[in-house]
Structures are given as structure tokens and as C-alpha cells.
Amino acid sequence: PFTAKCLKSGKTVEVEEGQSLLQALLDAGVPMDYSCEGGVCGTCIVPLVSGEVEHLDEFLMDDEKETNMITCVSRGVGEIEIDV
Ligand code: FES
């Protein structure tokens, strides 16, 4: 499990094992666009502000991973901050 603090919406979501960050955000009422839910289309991208992320997508280039994450497949470690 990990925690995502959402700076724009002011929400903090807990993401359990077996649940995606995307799903946790949608459940919390954070408006999110998405399509493939498989880490390839890039629609569910969010700006990453701080924290360590395990990037599991096939979309981001290495130099984009410092400041972005793909919420349908990638996971935070501990606590992360995203700008949604
Ligand atoms: Fe396609 Fe997340 S919805 S990459």
C-alpha cells in the first residue's frame, strides 16, 4: 500500500495492494481521464511532485519519469505527492 497526497484537489488517497492509483483517485472523486488501463496510452498521466515511484508503464520516456507518473499501473513507495 502507499499514500498519494493530491495537491490540487486537497485529497489524500490510500492505495491498497491490488488497487490502482487511478481507481483510488476515481473512488475519491478526483476527476481523471483514462482509456487503456494498461500503461500504454498515457491518458491517465499526472504530474509527480515528490516521492519515489515504481514506474510500471510502457508510455513515459526515462527523462519524463522524474516529474510524471501513469496512474493506472505505476505505484508509489511510501508517500508521494501528485498534482491532481
Ligand atoms: Fe492508458 Fe493509463 S489509462 S496508460
PDB file of N, CA and C and ligand atoms in Angstrom:
ATOM      1  N   PRO A   1       0.823  -1.203   0.000  1.00  0.00           N
ATOM      2  CA  PRO A   1       0.000   0.000   0.000  1.00  0.00           C
ATOM      3  C   PRO A   1       0.862   1.259   0.000  1.00  0.00           C
ATOM      4  N   PHE A   2       0.335   2.326  -0.537  1.00  0.00           N
ATOM      5  CA  PHE A   2       1.042   3.601  -0.482  1.00  0.00           C
ATOM      6  C   PHE A   2       0.010   4.728  -0.415  1.00  0.00           C
ATOM      7  N   THR A   3       0.505   5.919  -0.118  1.00  0.00           N
ATOM      8  CA  THR A   3      -0.355   7.071   0.064  1.00  0.00           C
ATOM      9  C   THR A   3      -0.035   8.110  -0.992  1.00  0.00           C
ATOM     10  N   ALA A   4      -1.064   8.697  -1.575  1.00  0.00           N
ATOM     11  CA  ALA A   4      -0.864   9.771  -2.547  1.00  0.00           C
ATOM     12  C   ALA A   4      -1.578  11.026  -2.063  1.00  0.00           C
ATOM     13  N   LYS A   5      -0.789  12.071  -1.823  1.00  0.00           N
ATOM     14  CA  LYS A   5      -1.367  13.368  -1.486  1.00  0.00           C
ATOM     15  C   LYS A   5      -1.601  14.119  -2.791  1.00  0.00           C
ATOM     16  N   CYS A   6      -2.826  14.597  -2.965  1.00  0.00           N
ATOM     17  CA  CYS A   6      -3.209  15.263  -4.207  1.00  0.00           C
ATOM     18  C   CYS A   6      -3.269  16.763  -3.941  1.00  0.00           C
ATOM     19  N   LEU A   7      -2.312  17.482  -4.481  1.00  0.00           N
ATOM     20  CA  LEU A   7      -2.145  18.883  -4.110  1.00  0.00           C
ATOM     21  C   LEU A   7      -3.281  19.758  -4.631  1.00  0.00           C
ATOM     22  N   LYS A   8      -3.730  19.497  -5.864  1.00  0.00           N
ATOM     23  CA  LYS A   8      -4.743  20.372  -6.458  1.00  0.00           C
ATOM     24  C   LYS A   8      -6.108  20.191  -5.792  1.00  0.00           C
ATOM     25  N   SER A   9      -6.488  18.944  -5.571  1.00  0.00           N
ATOM     26  CA  SER A   9      -7.816  18.661  -5.005  1.00  0.00           C
ATOM     27  C   SER A   9      -7.811  18.656  -3.487  1.00  0.00           C
ATOM     28  N   GLY A  10      -6.621  18.600  -2.885  1.00  0.00           N
ATOM     29  CA  GLY A  10      -6.542  18.574  -1.427  1.00  0.00           C
ATOM     30  C   GLY A  10      -6.892  17.234  -0.808  1.00  0.00           C
ATOM     31  N   LYS A  11      -7.034  16.200  -1.630  1.00  0.00           N
ATOM     32  CA  LYS A  11      -7.392  14.877  -1.103  1.00  0.00           C
ATOM     33  C   LYS A  11      -6.140  14.044  -0.855  1.00  0.00           C
ATOM     34  N   THR A  12      -6.236  13.134   0.110  1.00  0.00           N
ATOM     35  CA  THR A  12      -5.183  12.154   0.340  1.00  0.00           C
ATOM     36  C   THR A  12      -5.801  10.780   0.145  1.00  0.00           C
ATOM     37  N   VAL A  13      -5.232   9.978  -0.748  1.00  0.00           N
ATOM     38  CA  VAL A  13      -5.809   8.659  -1.005  1.00  0.00           C
ATOM     39  C   VAL A  13      -4.830   7.565  -0.598  1.00  0.00           C
ATOM     40  N   GLU A  14      -5.383   6.518   0.009  1.00  0.00           N
ATOM     41  CA  GLU A  14      -4.624   5.321   0.350  1.00  0.00           C
ATOM     42  C   GLU A  14      -4.864   4.318  -0.774  1.00  0.00           C
ATOM     43  N   VAL A  15      -3.784   3.766  -1.310  1.00  0.00           N
ATOM     44  CA  VAL A  15      -3.910   2.810  -2.406  1.00  0.00           C
ATOM     45  C   VAL A  15      -3.492   1.433  -1.911  1.00  0.00           C
ATOM     46  N   GLU A  16      -4.454   0.521  -1.868  1.00  0.00           N
ATOM     47  CA  GLU A  16      -4.181  -0.826  -1.357  1.00  0.00           C
ATOM     48  C   GLU A  16      -3.516  -1.682  -2.429  1.00  0.00           C
ATOM     49  N   GLU A  17      -2.907  -2.780  -2.008  1.00  0.00           N
ATOM     50  CA  GLU A  17      -2.397  -3.774  -2.943  1.00  0.00           C
ATOM     51  C   GLU A  17      -3.577  -4.247  -3.801  1.00  0.00           C
ATOM     52  N   GLY A  18      -3.343  -4.453  -5.082  1.00  0.00           N
ATOM     53  CA  GLY A  18      -4.409  -4.943  -5.936  1.00  0.00           C
ATOM     54  C   GLY A  18      -5.370  -3.864  -6.421  1.00  0.00           C
ATOM     55  N   GLN A  19      -5.095  -2.621  -6.016  1.00  0.00           N
ATOM     56  CA  GLN A  19      -5.912  -1.495  -6.461  1.00  0.00           C
ATOM     57  C   GLN A  19      -4.966  -0.536  -7.179  1.00  0.00           C
ATOM     58  N   SER A  20      -5.445   0.099  -8.238  1.00  0.00           N
ATOM     59  CA  SER A  20      -4.580   1.058  -8.921  1.00  0.00           C
ATOM     60  C   SER A  20      -4.756   2.445  -8.301  1.00  0.00           C
ATOM     61  N   LEU A  21      -3.727   3.269  -8.471  1.00  0.00           N
ATOM     62  CA  LEU A  21      -3.850   4.666  -8.044  1.00  0.00           C
ATOM     63  C   LEU A  21      -5.000   5.325  -8.800  1.00  0.00           C
ATOM     64  N   LEU A  22      -5.108   5.029 -10.081  1.00  0.00           N
ATOM     65  CA  LEU A  22      -6.217   5.577 -10.877  1.00  0.00           C
ATOM     66  C   LEU A  22      -7.561   5.275 -10.214  1.00  0.00           C
ATOM     67  N   GLN A  23      -7.777   4.024  -9.837  1.00  0.00           N
ATOM     68  CA  GLN A  23      -9.043   3.632  -9.220  1.00  0.00           C
ATOM     69  C   GLN A  23      -9.249   4.351  -7.888  1.00  0.00           C
ATOM     70  N   ALA A  24      -8.191   4.451  -7.105  1.00  0.00           N
ATOM     71  CA  ALA A  24      -8.301   5.134  -5.814  1.00  0.00           C
ATOM     72  C   ALA A  24      -8.659   6.612  -6.007  1.00  0.00           C
ATOM     73  N   LEU A  25      -8.092   7.231  -7.023  1.00  0.00           N
ATOM     74  CA  LEU A  25      -8.403   8.635  -7.310  1.00  0.00           C
ATOM     75  C   LEU A  25      -9.856   8.786  -7.739  1.00  0.00           C
ATOM     76  N   LEU A  26     -10.305   7.908  -8.616  1.00  0.00           N
ATOM     77  CA  LEU A  26     -11.697   7.961  -9.080  1.00  0.00           C
ATOM     78  C   LEU A  26     -12.643   7.737  -7.905  1.00  0.00           C
ATOM     79  N   ASP A  27     -12.317   6.771  -7.046  1.00  0.00           N
ATOM     80  CA  ASP A  27     -13.153   6.480  -5.871  1.00  0.00           C
ATOM     81  C   ASP A  27     -13.237   7.691  -4.940  1.00  0.00           C
ATOM     82  N   ALA A  28     -12.168   8.476  -4.903  1.00  0.00           N
ATOM     83  CA  ALA A  28     -12.126   9.650  -4.025  1.00  0.00           C
ATOM     84  C   ALA A  28     -12.778  10.875  -4.672  1.00  0.00           C
ATOM     85  N   GLY A  29     -13.236  10.717  -5.911  1.00  0.00           N
ATOM     86  CA  GLY A  29     -13.915  11.817  -6.572  1.00  0.00           C
ATOM     87  C   GLY A  29     -12.988  12.780  -7.284  1.00  0.00           C
ATOM     88  N   VAL A  30     -11.735  12.338  -7.513  1.00  0.00           N
ATOM     89  CA  VAL A  30     -10.806  13.171  -8.279  1.00  0.00           C
ATOM     90  C   VAL A  30     -11.080  12.910  -9.762  1.00  0.00           C
ATOM     91  N   PRO A  31     -11.401  13.952 -10.526  1.00  0.00           N
ATOM     92  CA  PRO A  31     -11.702  13.723 -11.937  1.00  0.00           C
ATOM     93  C   PRO A  31     -10.472  13.264 -12.706  1.00  0.00           C
ATOM     94  N   MET A  32     -10.565  12.140 -13.379  1.00  0.00           N
ATOM     95  CA  MET A  32      -9.432  11.557 -14.105  1.00  0.00           C
ATOM     96  C   MET A  32      -9.893  11.081 -15.466  1.00  0.00           C
ATOM     97  N   ASP A  33      -9.091  11.347 -16.488  1.00  0.00           N
ATOM     98  CA  ASP A  33      -9.316  10.754 -17.804  1.00  0.00           C
ATOM     99  C   ASP A  33      -8.494   9.473 -17.884  1.00  0.00           C
ATOM    100  N   TYR A  34      -9.014   8.471 -18.536  1.00  0.00           N
ATOM    101  CA  TYR A  34      -8.249   7.241 -18.732  1.00  0.00           C
ATOM    102  C   TYR A  34      -8.830   6.489 -19.911  1.00  0.00           C
ATOM    103  N   SER A  35      -8.046   5.516 -20.394  1.00  0.00           N
ATOM    104  CA  SER A  35      -8.535   4.739 -21.528  1.00  0.00           C
ATOM    105  C   SER A  35      -8.116   3.274 -21.424  1.00  0.00           C
ATOM    106  N   CYS A  36      -6.832   2.994 -21.621  1.00  0.00           N
ATOM    107  CA  CYS A  36      -6.424   1.579 -21.739  1.00  0.00           C
ATOM    108  C   CYS A  36      -6.358   0.850 -20.405  1.00  0.00           C
ATOM    109  N   GLU A  37      -6.072   1.562 -19.335  1.00  0.00           N
ATOM    110  CA  GLU A  37      -5.830   0.969 -18.013  1.00  0.00           C
ATOM    111  C   GLU A  37      -4.736  -0.099 -18.047  1.00  0.00           C
ATOM    112  N   GLY A  38      -3.864  -0.010 -19.022  1.00  0.00           N
ATOM    113  CA  GLY A  38      -2.787  -0.995 -19.131  1.00  0.00           C
ATOM    114  C   GLY A  38      -1.409  -0.376 -19.238  1.00  0.00           C
ATOM    115  N   GLY A  39      -1.314   0.926 -19.025  1.00  0.00           N
ATOM    116  CA  GLY A  39       0.002   1.565 -19.002  1.00  0.00           C
ATOM    117  C   GLY A  39       0.589   1.896 -20.355  1.00  0.00           C
ATOM    118  N   VAL A  40      -0.245   1.911 -21.395  1.00  0.00           N
ATOM    119  CA  VAL A  40       0.308   2.179 -22.726  1.00  0.00           C
ATOM    120  C   VAL A  40      -0.164   3.476 -23.397  1.00  0.00           C
ATOM    121  N   CYS A  41      -1.374   3.940 -23.085  1.00  0.00           N
ATOM    122  CA  CYS A  41      -1.903   5.079 -23.850  1.00  0.00           C
ATOM    123  C   CYS A  41      -1.463   6.445 -23.309  1.00  0.00           C
ATOM    124  N   GLY A  42      -1.181   6.524 -22.009  1.00  0.00           N
ATOM    125  CA  GLY A  42      -0.728   7.784 -21.419  1.00  0.00           C
ATOM    126  C   GLY A  42      -1.843   8.722 -20.990  1.00  0.00           C
ATOM    127  N   THR A  43      -3.097   8.349 -21.201  1.00  0.00           N
ATOM    128  CA  THR A  43      -4.210   9.238 -20.885  1.00  0.00           C
ATOM    129  C   THR A  43      -4.279   9.579 -19.394  1.00  0.00           C
ATOM    130  N   CYS A  44      -3.891   8.655 -18.537  1.00  0.00           N
ATOM    131  CA  CYS A  44      -4.069   8.823 -17.086  1.00  0.00           C
ATOM    132  C   CYS A  44      -2.842   9.446 -16.414  1.00  0.00           C
ATOM    133  N   ILE A  45      -2.017  10.118 -17.185  1.00  0.00           N
ATOM    134  CA  ILE A  45      -0.795  10.730 -16.653  1.00  0.00           C
ATOM    135  C   ILE A  45      -1.123  11.819 -15.623  1.00  0.00           C
ATOM    136  N   VAL A  46      -0.304  11.914 -14.581  1.00  0.00           N
ATOM    137  CA  VAL A  46      -0.406  13.045 -13.637  1.00  0.00           C
ATOM    138  C   VAL A  46       1.003  13.581 -13.363  1.00  0.00           C
ATOM    139  N   PRO A  47       1.080  14.877 -13.014  1.00  0.00           N
ATOM    140  CA  PRO A  47       2.370  15.430 -12.618  1.00  0.00           C
ATOM    141  C   PRO A  47       2.785  14.881 -11.246  1.00  0.00           C
ATOM    142  N   LEU A  48       4.036  14.406 -11.179  1.00  0.00           N
ATOM    143  CA  LEU A  48       4.598  13.901  -9.923  1.00  0.00           C
ATOM    144  C   LEU A  48       5.403  15.024  -9.281  1.00  0.00           C
ATOM    145  N   VAL A  49       5.042  15.370  -8.054  1.00  0.00           N
ATOM    146  CA  VAL A  49       5.695  16.488  -7.371  1.00  0.00           C
ATOM    147  C   VAL A  49       6.831  16.007  -6.471  1.00  0.00           C
ATOM    148  N   SER A  50       6.564  14.960  -5.698  1.00  0.00           N
ATOM    149  CA  SER A  50       7.620  14.427  -4.837  1.00  0.00           C
ATOM    150  C   SER A  50       7.342  12.972  -4.526  1.00  0.00           C
ATOM    151  N   GLY A  51       8.389  12.282  -4.128  1.00  0.00           N
ATOM    152  CA  GLY A  51       8.249  10.892  -3.724  1.00  0.00           C
ATOM    153  C   GLY A  51       8.836   9.941  -4.743  1.00  0.00           C
ATOM    154  N   GLU A  52       8.984   8.703  -4.285  1.00  0.00           N
ATOM    155  CA  GLU A  52       9.588   7.655  -5.123  1.00  0.00           C
ATOM    156  C   GLU A  52       8.471   6.850  -5.778  1.00  0.00           C
ATOM    157  N   VAL A  53       8.616   6.614  -7.084  1.00  0.00           N
ATOM    158  CA  VAL A  53       7.599   5.880  -7.832  1.00  0.00           C
ATOM    159  C   VAL A  53       8.236   4.698  -8.551  1.00  0.00           C
ATOM    160  N   GLU A  54       7.532   3.561  -8.471  1.00  0.00           N
ATOM    161  CA  GLU A  54       7.899   2.381  -9.239  1.00  0.00           C
ATOM    162  C   GLU A  54       7.137   2.486 -10.563  1.00  0.00           C
ATOM    163  N   HIS A  55       7.849   2.875 -11.610  1.00  0.00           N
ATOM    164  CA  HIS A  55       7.198   3.099 -12.908  1.00  0.00           C
ATOM    165  C   HIS A  55       7.008   1.766 -13.631  1.00  0.00           C
ATOM    166  N   LEU A  56       5.762   1.388 -13.875  1.00  0.00           N
ATOM    167  CA  LEU A  56       5.456   0.093 -14.476  1.00  0.00           C
ATOM    168  C   LEU A  56       4.790   0.255 -15.845  1.00  0.00           C
ATOM    169  N   ASP A  57       4.813   1.479 -16.381  1.00  0.00           N
ATOM    170  CA  ASP A  57       4.122   1.744 -17.647  1.00  0.00           C
ATOM    171  C   ASP A  57       5.064   1.550 -18.830  1.00  0.00           C
ATOM    172  N   GLU A  58       4.466   1.578 -20.014  1.00  0.00           N
ATOM    173  CA  GLU A  58       5.223   1.469 -21.259  1.00  0.00           C
ATOM    174  C   GLU A  58       5.145   2.780 -22.027  1.00  0.00           C
ATOM    175  N   PHE A  59       4.779   3.848 -21.334  1.00  0.00           N
ATOM    176  CA  PHE A  59       4.498   5.104 -22.030  1.00  0.00           C
ATOM    177  C   PHE A  59       5.573   6.167 -21.814  1.00  0.00           C
ATOM    178  N   LEU A  60       5.960   6.405 -20.567  1.00  0.00           N
ATOM    179  CA  LEU A  60       6.875   7.505 -20.270  1.00  0.00           C
ATOM    180  C   LEU A  60       8.296   7.210 -20.733  1.00  0.00           C
ATOM    181  N   MET A  61       8.951   8.246 -21.265  1.00  0.00           N
ATOM    182  CA  MET A  61      10.374   8.165 -21.528  1.00  0.00           C
ATOM    183  C   MET A  61      11.101   8.349 -20.191  1.00  0.00           C
ATOM    184  N   ASP A  62      12.315   7.834 -20.120  1.00  0.00           N
ATOM    185  CA  ASP A  62      13.050   7.898 -18.853  1.00  0.00           C
ATOM    186  C   ASP A  62      13.127   9.319 -18.296  1.00  0.00           C
ATOM    187  N   ASP A  63      13.356  10.298 -19.166  1.00  0.00           N
ATOM    188  CA  ASP A  63      13.516  11.665 -18.676  1.00  0.00           C
ATOM    189  C   ASP A  63      12.191  12.312 -18.244  1.00  0.00           C
ATOM    190  N   GLU A  64      11.087  11.649 -18.528  1.00  0.00           N
ATOM    191  CA  GLU A  64       9.785  12.165 -18.094  1.00  0.00           C
ATOM    192  C   GLU A  64       9.366  11.606 -16.730  1.00  0.00           C
ATOM    193  N   LYS A  65      10.084  10.559 -16.284  1.00  0.00           N
ATOM    194  CA  LYS A  65       9.643   9.833 -15.085  1.00  0.00           C
ATOM    195  C   LYS A  65       9.929  10.574 -13.787  1.00  0.00           C
ATOM    196  N   GLU A  66      10.808  11.562 -13.848  1.00  0.00           N
ATOM    197  CA  GLU A  66      11.092  12.359 -12.655  1.00  0.00           C
ATOM    198  C   GLU A  66       9.879  13.185 -12.237  1.00  0.00           C
ATOM    199  N   THR A  67       9.105  13.617 -13.215  1.00  0.00           N
ATOM    200  CA  THR A  67       8.059  14.605 -12.942  1.00  0.00           C
ATOM    201  C   THR A  67       6.659  14.171 -13.386  1.00  0.00           C
ATOM    202  N   ASN A  68       6.515  12.906 -13.761  1.00  0.00           N
ATOM    203  CA  ASN A  68       5.206  12.408 -14.181  1.00  0.00           C
ATOM    204  C   ASN A  68       5.030  10.973 -13.718  1.00  0.00           C
ATOM    205  N   MET A  69       3.764  10.544 -13.613  1.00  0.00           N
ATOM    206  CA  MET A  69       3.518   9.121 -13.427  1.00  0.00           C
ATOM    207  C   MET A  69       2.217   8.715 -14.100  1.00  0.00           C
ATOM    208  N   ILE A  70       2.153   7.429 -14.433  1.00  0.00           N
ATOM    209  CA  ILE A  70       1.000   6.842 -15.111  1.00  0.00           C
ATOM    210  C   ILE A  70       0.185   6.108 -14.042  1.00  0.00           C
ATOM    211  N   THR A  71      -1.004   6.641 -13.750  1.00  0.00           N
ATOM    212  CA  THR A  71      -1.697   6.206 -12.537  1.00  0.00           C
ATOM    213  C   THR A  71      -2.372   4.841 -12.638  1.00  0.00           C
ATOM    214  N   CYS A  72      -2.577   4.316 -13.848  1.00  0.00           N
ATOM    215  CA  CYS A  72      -3.286   3.038 -13.938  1.00  0.00           C
ATOM    216  C   CYS A  72      -2.408   1.857 -13.575  1.00  0.00           C
ATOM    217  N   VAL A  73      -1.086   2.003 -13.693  1.00  0.00           N
ATOM    218  CA  VAL A  73      -0.224   0.852 -13.398  1.00  0.00           C
ATOM    219  C   VAL A  73       0.917   1.150 -12.421  1.00  0.00           C
ATOM    220  N   SER A  74       1.402   2.391 -12.376  1.00  0.00           N
ATOM    221  CA  SER A  74       2.588   2.675 -11.565  1.00  0.00           C
ATOM    222  C   SER A  74       2.200   2.927 -10.116  1.00  0.00           C
ATOM    223  N   ARG A  75       3.169   2.675  -9.226  1.00  0.00           N
ATOM    224  CA  ARG A  75       2.868   2.704  -7.798  1.00  0.00           C
ATOM    225  C   ARG A  75       3.882   3.545  -7.049  1.00  0.00           C
ATOM    226  N   GLY A  76       3.412   4.203  -6.016  1.00  0.00           N
ATOM    227  CA  GLY A  76       4.300   4.953  -5.159  1.00  0.00           C
ATOM    228  C   GLY A  76       4.936   4.057  -4.118  1.00  0.00           C
ATOM    229  N   VAL A  77       5.989   4.574  -3.523  1.00  0.00           N
ATOM    230  CA  VAL A  77       6.651   3.893  -2.414  1.00  0.00           C
ATOM    231  C   VAL A  77       6.469   4.794  -1.196  1.00  0.00           C
ATOM    232  N   GLY A  78       5.744   4.309  -0.198  1.00  0.00           N
ATOM    233  CA  GLY A  78       5.502   5.135   0.985  1.00  0.00           C
ATOM    234  C   GLY A  78       4.486   6.229   0.688  1.00  0.00           C
ATOM    235  N   GLU A  79       4.968   7.464   0.636  1.00  0.00           N
ATOM    236  CA  GLU A  79       4.054   8.580   0.357  1.00  0.00           C
ATOM    237  C   GLU A  79       4.573   9.392  -0.822  1.00  0.00           C
ATOM    238  N   ILE A  80       3.680   9.718  -1.716  1.00  0.00           N
ATOM    239  CA  ILE A  80       4.039  10.547  -2.866  1.00  0.00           C
ATOM    240  C   ILE A  80       3.092  11.744  -2.929  1.00  0.00           C
ATOM    241  N   GLU A  81       3.517  12.765  -3.673  1.00  0.00           N
ATOM    242  CA  GLU A  81       2.651  13.921  -3.919  1.00  0.00           C
ATOM    243  C   GLU A  81       2.456  14.065  -5.418  1.00  0.00           C
ATOM    244  N   ILE A  82       1.203  14.177  -5.811  1.00  0.00           N
ATOM    245  CA  ILE A  82       0.878  14.375  -7.225  1.00  0.00           C
ATOM    246  C   ILE A  82       0.006  15.614  -7.350  1.00  0.00           C
ATOM    247  N   ASP A  83       0.039  16.220  -8.542  1.00  0.00           N
ATOM    248  CA  ASP A  83      -0.663  17.495  -8.707  1.00  0.00           C
ATOM    249  C   ASP A  83      -1.989  17.294  -9.441  1.00  0.00           C
ATOM    250  N   VAL A  84      -2.919  16.645  -8.765  1.00  0.00           N
ATOM    251  CA  VAL A  84      -4.278  16.500  -9.309  1.00  0.00           C
ATOM    252  C   VAL A  84      -5.278  16.916  -8.245  1.00  0.00           C
TER     253      VAL A  84
HETATM  254 FE1  FES B   1      -3.791   4.196 -20.581  1.00  0.00          FE
HETATM  255 FE2  FES B   1      -3.256   4.625 -18.004  1.00  0.00          FE
HETATM  256  S1  FES B   1      -5.185   4.617 -18.978  1.00  0.00           S
HETATM  257  S2  FES B   1      -1.866   4.455 -19.646  1.00  0.00           S
END
